[in-house]
Tab-separated table of C-alpha atoms and ligand atoms in Angstrom:
chain	number	residue	atom	x	y	z
A	5	UNK	CA	7.359	55.178	210.670
A	6	UNK	CA	6.500	57.202	213.660
A	7	UNK	CA	7.879	60.543	215.051
A	8	UNK	CA	8.927	61.729	218.450
A	9	UNK	CA	10.015	64.935	219.984
A	10	UNK	CA	13.549	66.394	220.500
A	11	UNK	CA	12.532	67.435	224.141
A	12	UNK	CA	10.628	64.305	225.176
A	13	UNK	CA	11.261	61.021	223.403
A	14	UNK	CA	8.420	59.238	224.939
A	15	UNK	CA	6.119	60.958	222.574
A	16	UNK	CA	4.818	58.972	219.547
A	17	UNK	CA	3.015	60.589	216.693
A	18	UNK	CA	2.161	59.661	213.155
A	19	UNK	CA	3.651	61.804	210.218
A	20	UNK	CA	0.055	63.239	209.526
A	21	UNK	CA	-0.049	64.363	213.362
A	22	UNK	CA	3.497	65.786	213.191
A	23	UNK	CA	2.681	67.820	210.009
A	24	UNK	CA	-0.843	69.136	211.369
A	25	UNK	CA	0.617	70.076	214.709
A	26	UNK	CA	3.705	71.558	213.575
A	27	UNK	CA	5.434	71.681	216.836
A	28	UNK	CA	5.332	69.350	219.955
A	29	UNK	CA	3.264	70.338	222.949
A	30	UNK	CA	6.238	70.861	225.123
A	31	UNK	CA	8.058	72.942	222.589
A	32	UNK	CA	10.242	70.301	220.981
A	33	UNK	CA	10.531	69.615	217.341
A	34	UNK	CA	9.090	66.321	215.669
A	35	UNK	CA	11.892	64.024	214.296
A	36	UNK	CA	11.601	60.449	212.909
A	37	UNK	CA	12.056	57.734	215.593
A	38	UNK	CA	14.430	55.951	212.999
A	39	UNK	CA	15.795	57.444	209.804
A	40	UNK	CA	14.892	55.068	206.946
A	41	UNK	CA	17.933	53.701	204.872
A	42	UNK	CA	17.988	53.158	201.157
A	43	UNK	CA	19.915	50.455	199.642
A	44	UNK	CA	22.330	51.261	196.805
A	45	UNK	CA	19.938	49.532	194.351
A	46	UNK	CA	17.083	51.935	195.641
A	47	UNK	CA	19.311	54.899	195.051
A	48	UNK	CA	20.491	53.644	191.626
A	49	UNK	CA	16.862	53.159	190.545
A	50	UNK	CA	16.269	56.953	190.943
A	51	UNK	CA	18.744	57.777	188.336
A	52	UNK	CA	16.373	57.194	185.497
A	53	UNK	CA	13.389	58.746	187.215
A	54	UNK	CA	12.116	62.311	186.809
A	55	UNK	CA	11.852	64.587	189.773
A	56	UNK	CA	8.406	63.652	190.675
A	57	UNK	CA	9.057	59.965	190.984
A	58	UNK	CA	12.283	60.680	192.867
A	59	UNK	CA	10.010	62.711	195.258
A	60	UNK	CA	7.606	59.871	195.656
A	61	UNK	CA	10.279	57.440	196.473
A	62	UNK	CA	11.896	59.559	199.105
A	63	UNK	CA	8.663	60.826	200.713
A	64	UNK	CA	7.043	57.314	200.798
A	65	UNK	CA	9.900	56.163	203.013
A	66	UNK	CA	8.922	58.913	205.812
A	67	UNK	CA	5.140	59.364	205.182
A	68	UNK	CA	4.235	55.767	205.746
A	69	UNK	CA	0.631	56.858	206.826
A	70	UNK	CA	-0.085	58.298	203.360
A	71	UNK	CA	-1.439	55.958	200.770
A	72	UNK	CA	0.273	55.881	197.332
A	73	UNK	CA	-2.807	57.683	195.814
A	74	UNK	CA	-2.442	60.426	198.495
A	75	UNK	CA	1.291	60.758	197.908
A	76	UNK	CA	0.503	60.983	193.935
A	77	UNK	CA	-2.005	63.566	194.506
A	78	UNK	CA	0.343	65.644	196.662
A	79	UNK	CA	3.476	65.405	194.709
A	80	UNK	CA	1.831	65.850	191.279
A	81	UNK	CA	-0.036	68.793	192.644
A	82	UNK	CA	3.082	70.392	193.937
A	83	UNK	CA	5.640	69.879	191.060
A	84	UNK	CA	3.403	69.059	188.129
A	85	UNK	CA	1.740	71.394	185.711
A	86	UNK	CA	3.885	74.309	184.905
A	87	UNK	CA	4.537	75.686	188.274
A	88	UNK	CA	8.224	75.411	188.004
A	89	UNK	CA	10.011	77.198	185.059
A	90	UNK	CA	12.623	74.203	184.740
A	91	UNK	CA	11.380	70.821	183.544
A	92	UNK	CA	13.906	69.469	185.887
A	93	UNK	CA	12.319	71.288	188.779
A	94	UNK	CA	15.785	71.414	190.520
A	95	UNK	CA	18.560	71.446	187.715
A	96	UNK	CA	22.293	71.058	188.523
A	97	UNK	CA	24.401	73.465	186.514
A	98	UNK	CA	28.063	72.906	186.167
A	99	UNK	CA	29.810	76.093	186.690
A	100	UNK	CA	33.563	75.493	186.653
A	101	UNK	CA	35.652	72.206	187.453
A	102	UNK	CA	34.029	70.408	190.164
A	103	UNK	CA	31.764	73.226	191.091
A	104	UNK	CA	28.129	72.486	190.396
A	105	UNK	CA	25.227	74.731	191.340
A	106	UNK	CA	21.879	73.116	192.287
A	107	UNK	CA	19.315	75.777	191.269
A	108	UNK	CA	16.499	75.591	193.884
A	109	UNK	CA	14.612	78.765	192.640
A	110	UNK	CA	12.831	77.817	189.454
A	111	UNK	CA	9.366	77.734	191.589
A	112	UNK	CA	6.689	80.496	191.575
A	113	UNK	CA	8.242	82.817	194.004
A	114	UNK	CA	11.858	82.438	192.737
A	115	UNK	CA	13.399	81.151	195.968
A	116	UNK	CA	14.186	77.711	197.209
A	117	UNK	CA	11.374	77.826	199.788
A	118	UNK	CA	9.038	76.866	196.897
A	119	UNK	CA	10.699	73.451	196.911
A	120	UNK	CA	8.955	72.612	200.154
A	121	UNK	CA	6.156	75.126	200.306
A	122	UNK	CA	4.516	74.138	197.029
A	123	UNK	CA	4.087	70.559	198.552
A	124	UNK	CA	3.449	71.448	202.311
A	125	UNK	CA	-0.218	72.698	201.734
A	126	UNK	CA	-1.052	69.422	200.106
A	127	UNK	CA	0.687	67.407	202.959
A	128	UNK	CA	-1.152	69.537	205.413
A	129	UNK	CA	-4.708	69.102	203.923
A	130	UNK	CA	-4.180	65.358	203.505
A	131	UNK	CA	-2.885	65.028	207.054
A	132	UNK	CA	-5.650	67.272	208.443
A	133	UNK	CA	-8.270	65.122	206.962
A	134	UNK	CA	-6.763	62.060	208.642
A	135	UNK	CA	-6.219	63.542	212.147
A	136	UNK	CA	-7.841	67.073	212.496
A	137	UNK	CA	-11.506	66.124	211.939
A	138	UNK	CA	-12.307	68.897	209.474
A	139	UNK	CA	-10.780	71.792	211.449
A	140	UNK	CA	-9.737	74.947	209.723
A	141	UNK	CA	-5.958	75.099	209.882
A	142	UNK	CA	-4.506	78.575	210.641
A	143	UNK	CA	-0.986	78.956	209.537
A	144	UNK	CA	1.220	81.552	211.273
A	145	UNK	CA	4.480	82.329	209.648
A	146	UNK	CA	7.445	84.483	210.709
A	147	UNK	CA	9.584	85.236	207.755
A	148	UNK	CA	13.045	86.637	207.033
A	149	UNK	CA	11.727	87.286	203.438
A	150	UNK	CA	11.378	84.330	201.291
A	151	UNK	CA	9.271	81.854	203.472
A	152	UNK	CA	6.448	84.357	203.692
A	153	UNK	CA	5.989	84.821	200.059
A	154	UNK	CA	6.383	81.034	199.280
A	155	UNK	CA	3.981	80.044	202.101
A	156	UNK	CA	1.342	82.637	200.893
A	157	UNK	CA	1.698	81.388	197.297
A	158	UNK	CA	1.399	77.664	198.404
A	159	UNK	CA	-1.634	78.235	200.809
A	160	UNK	CA	-3.703	80.917	198.897
A	161	UNK	CA	-7.088	79.744	198.492
A	162	UNK	CA	-6.493	76.234	199.885
A	163	UNK	CA	-9.864	75.219	201.370
A	164	UNK	CA	-9.998	75.203	205.284
A	165	UNK	CA	-6.829	77.170	205.673
A	166	UNK	CA	-5.933	80.741	206.575
A	167	UNK	CA	-2.486	82.160	206.406
A	168	UNK	CA	-0.997	85.062	208.166
A	169	UNK	CA	2.617	86.307	207.620
A	170	UNK	CA	4.723	88.442	209.793
A	171	UNK	CA	7.988	89.987	208.335
A	172	UNK	CA	10.543	92.498	209.929
A	173	UNK	CA	9.581	95.908	208.479
A	174	UNK	CA	13.208	96.882	207.825
A	175	UNK	CA	14.753	93.341	207.261
A	176	UNK	CA	13.527	92.248	203.825
A	177	UNK	CA	14.435	93.358	200.308
A	178	UNK	CA	12.044	95.733	198.362
A	179	UNK	CA	11.200	92.958	196.021
A	180	UNK	CA	10.519	90.519	198.743
A	181	UNK	CA	8.268	93.219	200.492
A	182	UNK	CA	6.322	93.913	197.272
A	183	UNK	CA	5.891	90.070	196.466
A	184	UNK	CA	4.204	89.709	200.049
A	185	UNK	CA	2.214	92.923	200.334
A	186	UNK	CA	0.605	92.374	196.792
A	187	UNK	CA	-0.401	88.747	197.674
A	188	UNK	CA	-3.737	87.615	196.175
A	189	UNK	CA	-6.191	85.145	197.857
A	190	UNK	CA	-9.111	85.307	200.069
A	191	UNK	CA	-7.549	83.532	203.134
A	192	UNK	CA	-4.391	85.507	203.336
A	193	UNK	CA	-3.000	88.368	205.430
A	194	UNK	CA	0.372	90.055	205.811
A	195	UNK	CA	1.695	92.337	208.507
A	196	UNK	CA	5.077	94.057	209.182
A	197	UNK	CA	6.595	93.888	212.643
A	198	UNK	CA	8.801	96.550	214.280
A	199	UNK	CA	11.824	94.211	215.137
A	200	UNK	CA	14.048	91.743	213.435
A	201	UNK	CA	13.375	88.101	212.258
A	202	UNK	CA	14.277	86.435	215.635
A	203	UNK	CA	11.720	88.826	217.298
A	204	UNK	CA	8.993	87.666	214.769
A	205	UNK	CA	9.887	84.067	215.257
A	206	UNK	CA	9.880	84.177	218.956
A	207	UNK	CA	6.519	85.918	219.171
A	208	UNK	CA	5.019	83.413	216.600
A	209	UNK	CA	6.208	80.614	218.917
A	210	UNK	CA	4.727	82.045	221.991
A	211	UNK	CA	1.283	82.703	220.240
A	212	UNK	CA	1.319	79.075	219.133
A	213	UNK	CA	1.737	77.725	222.711
A	214	UNK	CA	-0.682	80.355	224.372
A	215	UNK	CA	-3.385	78.338	225.934
A	216	UNK	CA	-5.949	81.156	225.840
A	217	UNK	CA	-5.406	81.827	222.081
A	218	UNK	CA	-5.680	78.170	221.258
A	219	UNK	CA	-8.950	77.742	223.221
A	220	UNK	CA	-10.329	80.840	221.344
A	221	UNK	CA	-9.411	78.976	218.130
A	222	UNK	CA	-10.893	75.776	219.253
A	223	UNK	CA	-14.223	77.376	219.741
A	224	UNK	CA	-14.334	78.192	216.231
A	225	UNK	CA	-13.224	74.800	215.041
A	226	UNK	CA	-9.820	76.077	214.070
A	227	UNK	CA	-6.319	74.996	215.021
A	228	UNK	CA	-2.726	76.500	214.470
A	229	UNK	CA	-0.137	75.078	212.442
A	230	UNK	CA	3.139	76.194	211.297
A	231	UNK	CA	4.759	76.565	207.919
A	232	UNK	CA	8.125	77.444	209.113
A	233	UNK	CA	11.057	75.009	208.807
A	234	UNK	CA	10.270	73.729	212.207
A	235	UNK	CA	7.387	71.771	210.562
A	236	UNK	CA	8.418	68.355	209.603
A	237	UNK	CA	6.375	68.831	206.438
A	238	UNK	CA	8.795	71.523	205.264
A	239	UNK	CA	11.910	69.292	205.778
A	240	UNK	CA	11.015	66.148	204.161
A	241	UNK	CA	10.517	67.670	200.684
A	242	UNK	CA	13.915	69.131	200.863
A	243	UNK	CA	15.659	65.673	201.345
A	244	UNK	CA	14.424	64.906	197.765
A	245	UNK	CA	16.646	67.292	195.951
A	246	UNK	CA	19.952	66.073	197.286
A	247	UNK	CA	19.080	62.566	195.890
A	248	UNK	CA	17.821	64.219	192.783
A	249	UNK	CA	21.217	66.281	192.298
A	250	UNK	CA	23.170	63.172	193.006
A	251	UNK	CA	21.275	61.234	190.393
A	252	UNK	CA	21.687	64.124	187.894
A	253	UNK	CA	25.511	64.178	188.438
A	254	UNK	CA	25.672	60.489	187.640
A	255	UNK	CA	23.652	60.891	184.580
A	256	UNK	CA	25.648	63.911	183.393
A	257	UNK	CA	28.950	61.849	183.847
A	258	UNK	CA	30.202	64.149	186.507
A	259	UNK	CA	30.607	61.325	189.054
A	260	UNK	CA	30.440	57.496	189.077
A	261	UNK	CA	27.733	55.905	191.027
A	262	UNK	CA	28.989	55.512	194.668
A	263	UNK	CA	31.322	58.501	194.400
A	264	UNK	CA	31.144	60.857	197.377
A	265	UNK	CA	30.225	64.685	196.828
A	266	UNK	CA	30.445	67.621	199.009
A	267	UNK	CA	27.463	69.702	199.507
A	268	UNK	CA	27.480	73.554	200.415
A	269	UNK	CA	24.457	75.102	201.807
A	270	UNK	CA	23.831	79.049	202.444
A	271	UNK	CA	22.394	78.550	205.894
A	272	UNK	CA	19.836	80.532	208.035
A	273	UNK	CA	17.512	78.291	210.153
A	274	UNK	CA	19.484	75.156	209.416
A	275	UNK	CA	16.734	73.546	207.693
A	276	UNK	CA	18.143	73.093	204.225
A	277	UNK	CA	21.471	71.672	205.497
A	278	UNK	CA	19.639	69.470	207.878
A	279	UNK	CA	17.687	67.968	205.023
A	280	UNK	CA	21.096	67.221	203.583
A	281	UNK	CA	22.161	65.370	206.684
A	282	UNK	CA	19.095	63.254	206.671
A	283	UNK	CA	19.783	62.136	203.098
A	284	UNK	CA	23.373	61.347	204.201
A	285	UNK	CA	21.992	59.173	207.086
A	286	UNK	CA	19.675	57.442	204.312
A	287	UNK	CA	22.695	56.409	202.369
A	288	UNK	CA	23.547	59.331	200.050
A	289	UNK	CA	27.310	59.256	199.472
A	290	UNK	CA	28.500	62.637	200.848
A	291	UNK	CA	31.912	63.756	202.215
A	292	UNK	CA	31.289	66.993	203.946
A	293	UNK	CA	28.279	69.178	204.413
A	294	UNK	CA	29.467	72.600	204.371
A	295	UNK	CA	27.477	75.196	206.352
A	296	UNK	CA	27.964	78.755	204.811
A	297	UNK	CA	26.873	81.738	206.777
A	298	UNK	CA	26.922	85.326	206.094
A	299	UNK	CA	28.194	88.039	208.686
A	300	UNK	CA	25.808	86.698	211.010
A	301	UNK	CA	28.151	83.834	211.705
A	302	UNK	CA	26.746	82.369	214.967
A	303	UNK	CA	26.741	78.786	213.154
A	304	UNK	CA	30.285	79.144	211.922
A	305	UNK	CA	31.342	79.728	215.529
A	306	UNK	CA	29.351	76.971	217.010
A	307	UNK	CA	30.292	74.278	214.517
A	308	UNK	CA	34.155	75.217	215.029
A	309	UNK	CA	34.248	75.890	218.880
A	310	UNK	CA	31.011	73.978	220.209
A	311	UNK	CA	29.716	77.132	221.839
A	312	UNK	CA	26.591	78.689	220.645
A	313	UNK	CA	26.213	82.333	221.512
A	314	UNK	CA	23.509	84.470	220.122
A	315	UNK	CA	24.603	87.442	222.385
A	316	UNK	CA	26.242	89.294	219.602
A	317	UNK	CA	25.624	92.105	217.172
A	318	UNK	CA	22.757	91.409	214.606
A	319	UNK	CA	23.730	92.556	211.012
A	320	UNK	CA	21.272	93.237	208.198
A	321	UNK	CA	23.080	91.959	205.276
A	322	UNK	CA	22.552	91.828	201.545
A	323	UNK	CA	21.461	88.097	202.079
A	324	UNK	CA	18.610	88.750	204.461
A	325	UNK	CA	17.159	85.260	204.371
A	326	UNK	CA	20.254	84.123	206.318
A	327	UNK	CA	20.273	86.970	208.858
A	328	UNK	CA	19.262	84.838	211.831
A	329	UNK	CA	20.872	84.214	215.159
A	330	UNK	CA	18.743	81.426	216.483
A	331	UNK	CA	18.723	78.504	214.121
A	332	UNK	CA	15.797	76.449	214.980
A	333	UNK	CA	16.598	73.234	213.237
A	334	UNK	CA	19.956	72.830	215.023
A	335	UNK	CA	17.831	71.239	217.799
A	336	UNK	CA	17.143	68.330	215.580
A	337	UNK	CA	20.811	67.799	214.787
A	338	UNK	CA	21.749	67.966	218.468
A	339	UNK	CA	19.084	65.381	219.242
A	340	UNK	CA	20.368	62.979	216.663
A	341	UNK	CA	24.092	63.249	217.192
A	342	UNK	CA	23.808	63.265	220.992
A	343	UNK	CA	22.268	59.786	220.794
A	344	UNK	CA	18.768	60.886	221.021
A	345	UNK	CA	19.503	62.608	224.406
A	346	UNK	CA	16.155	64.565	224.985
A	347	UNK	CA	17.357	65.596	228.420
A	348	UNK	CA	20.388	67.275	227.129
A	349	UNK	CA	18.385	69.032	224.301
A	350	UNK	CA	15.793	70.295	226.815
A	351	UNK	CA	18.757	71.687	228.812
A	352	UNK	CA	20.493	73.315	226.078
A	353	UNK	CA	17.247	74.911	224.711
A	354	UNK	CA	16.619	76.218	228.153
A	355	UNK	CA	20.001	77.768	228.376
A	356	UNK	CA	19.548	79.404	224.989
A	357	UNK	CA	16.357	80.982	225.845
A	358	UNK	CA	17.470	81.955	229.364
A	359	UNK	CA	21.182	83.067	228.791
A	360	UNK	CA	21.321	83.091	224.904
A	361	UNK	CA	24.222	80.709	224.864
A	362	UNK	CA	25.266	77.108	225.594
A	363	UNK	CA	28.265	74.931	225.014
A	364	UNK	CA	28.298	71.215	224.023
A	365	UNK	CA	30.614	68.535	225.085
A	366	UNK	CA	33.945	67.979	223.108
A	367	UNK	CA	32.636	64.517	222.220
A	368	UNK	CA	29.342	65.996	220.718
A	369	UNK	CA	31.328	68.632	218.926
A	370	UNK	CA	33.581	65.932	217.374
A	371	UNK	CA	30.542	63.948	216.313
A	372	UNK	CA	29.086	67.008	214.438
A	373	UNK	CA	32.534	67.853	212.830
A	374	UNK	CA	32.537	64.410	211.364
A	375	UNK	CA	29.811	65.585	208.983
A	376	UNK	CA	29.961	69.280	208.904
A	377	UNK	CA	32.350	71.930	208.005
A	378	UNK	CA	31.659	75.638	208.254
A	379	UNK	CA	32.712	79.162	207.139
A	380	UNK	CA	31.340	82.615	206.555
A	381	UNK	CA	31.416	85.321	203.845
A	382	UNK	CA	31.538	89.139	204.620
A	383	UNK	CA	29.621	91.757	202.613
A	384	UNK	CA	32.585	92.913	200.398
A	385	UNK	CA	33.149	89.133	199.308
A	386	UNK	CA	29.428	88.720	198.404
A	387	UNK	CA	29.916	91.509	195.771
A	388	UNK	CA	33.354	90.209	194.612
A	389	UNK	CA	32.013	86.684	194.279
A	390	UNK	CA	29.056	87.697	192.242
A	391	UNK	CA	31.240	89.851	189.955
A	392	UNK	CA	34.020	87.189	189.539
A	393	UNK	CA	31.377	84.422	188.840
A	394	UNK	CA	29.846	86.479	186.124
A	395	UNK	CA	33.017	87.711	184.551
A	396	UNK	CA	34.882	84.337	184.691
A	397	UNK	CA	32.096	81.953	184.073
A	398	UNK	CA	29.180	84.012	182.868
A	399	UNK	CA	27.362	82.596	185.928
A	400	UNK	CA	25.004	85.158	187.519
A	401	UNK	CA	24.035	84.202	191.125
A	402	UNK	CA	22.145	86.080	193.929
A	403	UNK	CA	23.651	87.191	197.125
A	404	UNK	CA	22.750	84.005	199.134
A	405	UNK	CA	24.378	81.819	196.579
A	406	UNK	CA	27.447	84.008	196.650
A	407	UNK	CA	27.840	83.435	200.299
A	408	UNK	CA	27.953	79.703	199.610
A	409	UNK	CA	30.278	80.086	196.576
A	410	UNK	CA	32.719	82.035	198.457
A	411	UNK	CA	32.779	79.726	201.545
A	412	UNK	CA	33.253	76.804	199.280
A	413	UNK	CA	36.242	78.413	197.595
A	414	UNK	CA	37.698	79.010	201.270
A	415	UNK	CA	37.044	75.525	202.108
A	416	UNK	CA	38.724	73.974	199.159
A	417	UNK	CA	41.705	76.265	199.639
A	418	UNK	CA	42.070	75.374	203.408
A	419	UNK	CA	41.456	71.628	203.138
A	420	UNK	CA	42.503	70.852	199.527
A	421	UNK	CA	39.178	68.653	199.493
A	422	UNK	CA	38.056	69.537	195.861
A	423	UNK	CA	35.996	66.544	195.031
A	424	UNK	CA	32.853	67.073	192.921
A	425	UNK	CA	30.562	69.575	194.898
A	426	UNK	CA	26.946	70.648	194.909
A	427	UNK	CA	26.577	74.319	196.046
A	428	UNK	CA	22.974	75.135	196.718
A	429	UNK	CA	21.685	78.224	194.840
A	430	UNK	CA	18.850	79.365	196.883
A	431	UNK	CA	17.324	82.522	195.153
A	432	UNK	CA	17.069	84.027	191.631
A	433	UNK	CA	19.434	86.932	191.169
A	434	UNK	CA	16.421	88.960	190.144
A	435	UNK	CA	14.956	88.898	193.627
A	436	UNK	CA	17.984	90.798	194.812
A	437	UNK	CA	18.392	92.906	191.738
A	438	UNK	CA	19.939	96.015	193.643
A	439	UNK	CA	22.539	94.022	195.433
A	440	UNK	CA	23.471	91.984	192.332
A	441	UNK	CA	23.511	94.862	189.965
A	442	UNK	CA	25.759	96.965	192.242
A	443	UNK	CA	28.196	94.034	192.235
A	444	UNK	CA	28.365	94.239	188.414
A	445	UNK	CA	28.483	97.895	187.905
A	446	UNK	CA	29.373	101.108	189.919
A	447	UNK	CA	26.309	103.217	189.822
A	448	UNK	CA	22.786	102.047	190.280
A	449	UNK	CA	21.442	105.113	191.946
A	450	UNK	CA	17.966	106.750	191.286
A	451	UNK	CA	16.913	103.428	189.570
A	452	UNK	CA	13.494	102.031	190.714
A	453	UNK	CA	13.303	98.377	191.506
A	454	UNK	CA	11.936	97.411	188.207
A	455	UNK	CA	14.528	99.622	186.283
A	456	UNK	CA	17.148	97.605	188.010
A	457	UNK	CA	15.586	94.461	186.936
A	458	UNK	CA	15.577	95.599	183.362
A	459	UNK	CA	19.267	96.795	183.667
A	460	UNK	CA	20.194	93.492	185.099
A	461	UNK	CA	18.512	91.719	182.145
A	462	UNK	CA	20.458	94.063	179.729
A	463	UNK	CA	23.712	93.542	181.353
A	464	UNK	CA	23.497	89.801	181.859
A	465	UNK	CA	21.140	88.527	179.281
A	466	UNK	CA	19.343	86.193	181.699
A	467	UNK	CA	15.654	85.760	181.363
A	468	UNK	CA	13.686	87.678	183.993
A	469	UNK	CA	11.416	85.124	185.829
A	470	UNK	CA	7.783	85.709	184.829
A	471	UNK	CA	6.511	85.979	188.515
A	472	UNK	CA	8.866	88.929	188.978
A	473	UNK	CA	7.919	90.464	185.660
A	474	UNK	CA	4.187	90.116	186.646
A	475	UNK	CA	4.639	92.021	189.981
A	476	UNK	CA	4.889	95.467	188.279
A	477	UNK	CA	1.283	95.598	187.726
A	478	UNK	CA	0.084	94.337	191.089
A	479	UNK	CA	-1.590	96.573	193.668
A	480	UNK	CA	-0.356	96.460	197.297
A	481	UNK	CA	-3.093	95.071	199.454
A	482	UNK	CA	-1.409	95.010	203.022
A	483	UNK	CA	0.061	97.936	204.774
A	484	UNK	CA	-0.230	96.979	208.367
A	485	UNK	CA	2.688	97.411	210.882
A	486	UNK	CA	2.591	96.355	214.511
A	487	UNK	CA	4.892	96.105	217.507
A	488	UNK	CA	5.786	92.346	218.656
A	489	UNK	CA	3.537	92.828	221.689
A	490	UNK	CA	0.480	93.384	219.366
A	491	UNK	CA	1.017	90.300	217.235
A	492	UNK	CA	-1.394	88.157	219.161
A	493	UNK	CA	-4.311	90.573	218.658
A	494	UNK	CA	-3.510	91.129	215.088
A	495	UNK	CA	-4.003	87.419	214.397
A	496	UNK	CA	-7.657	87.765	215.291
A	497	UNK	CA	-8.104	91.033	213.499
A	498	UNK	CA	-6.490	90.346	210.148
A	499	UNK	CA	-7.702	86.878	209.856
A	500	UNK	CA	-11.196	88.004	210.803
A	501	UNK	CA	-11.653	85.308	213.406
B	601	PLP	C1	15.639	80.380	203.740
B	601	PLP	C2	16.705	80.795	202.845
B	601	PLP	C3	18.046	80.506	203.214
B	601	PLP	C4	18.282	79.667	204.603
B	601	PLP	O1	17.785	78.371	204.478
B	601	PLP	P1	17.572	77.633	205.936
B	601	PLP	O2	16.931	76.301	205.568
B	601	PLP	O3	16.846	78.567	206.794
B	601	PLP	O4	18.962	77.360	206.427
B	601	PLP	C5	19.023	80.692	202.294
B	601	PLP	N1	18.893	81.264	201.089
B	601	PLP	C6	17.532	81.809	200.797
B	601	PLP	C7	17.346	82.669	199.510
B	601	PLP	C8	16.408	81.558	201.668
B	601	PLP	O5	15.410	81.914	201.202
């Protein structure tokens, strides 16, 4: 299995190269030259497997340059032991009727990013041994909140790696900020930037491709890579849990093998829902992939009208991990669904960076709409959804999950398509205690972050995740704040290169 670039399909690299490099030289994203297909028998065989074996089955179809021993080592390291608080790793919980929630937040940082970022360091080190000749890998991350912590936790004290995380100073929740600024580990650093997530992401992208910076690193036997969802090594672990959820639904008797399900994903950078698209291409029986956005509804508009336009107001919402106006992984979908038209992708992405907008043909739009539906959820509805789900079904969800649940309800109402569905739950409610608590009761004022955690526990009876409990006693290690123009220098300063 080889990989090519969305902006130059003459490129051929191995999985190991794609993962160590992160992004292609000319700025395109790595995609598989051909998406592997599973037979019915291969999918059926996964029903009786645990999560680890399901992961090995899916990953081995993509990482063909990894030996079976290497894959065992990577997957057992990521999901074995007691790193996840649920034995099932990603359990499916039936909430009501055909509505099932796929809980992706039982990892060490209580958000779905752990699903991929516990595995990525293993994939990266195994890949680097094959193709990077012992270079130290420098990971730069731009985060809207959850990726940063999950990447820090995944890479901390991993040999031959350094990691530096940039987050928007005013754009993350207090809990997210505390999780990052208290991060332990000798090879880690964290810096706030004055700007929003898109500023951070654009600046990181330009540092990556800066020839001068690259040369300075090369002198020290170092190279950049990326832990953002533009890295193929981030996407491929996410394909696994769609197969896993399907198998669990069969096992639980919610569906018969072969039945189609709908999948609803609270979306930001389009990585999670794109992983579901790959699962569909591999043979997973899915009706519609429903893309759920918050008030930053650039994707809802795009998926309905065919026009992508980021020239609009940016809102800081209560679901900050979805406050994104440039969804990087959409580029991969455009490549696949345009019949692998790398010239078109190059043009569209040039328009996006020059004009901030582009329009696709009605043919391509129709092609996308075969697979995808879309909707968005405003702030009032986020609170109302948290409250009604708790009151009616005693199911407590976070703000991102609430966006997906509301968009799903709207989707069922407008289409009548109410087959068994999986709604991704992407964060523990305790990660966003202030918002979740204020949805449940009127007054939360004057409470500290941890008083709110306690209060939420008192009101809901739901266990507080151990990693959040443990945060209370940790010291803040990182207080740096910089402008986006200073990010290049900060890399060298903070990583002591
Ligand atoms: C990252 C994140 C999302 C968005 O996922 P994408 O893959 O970027 O679309 C949604 N919810 C939470 C809690 C997240 O951390």
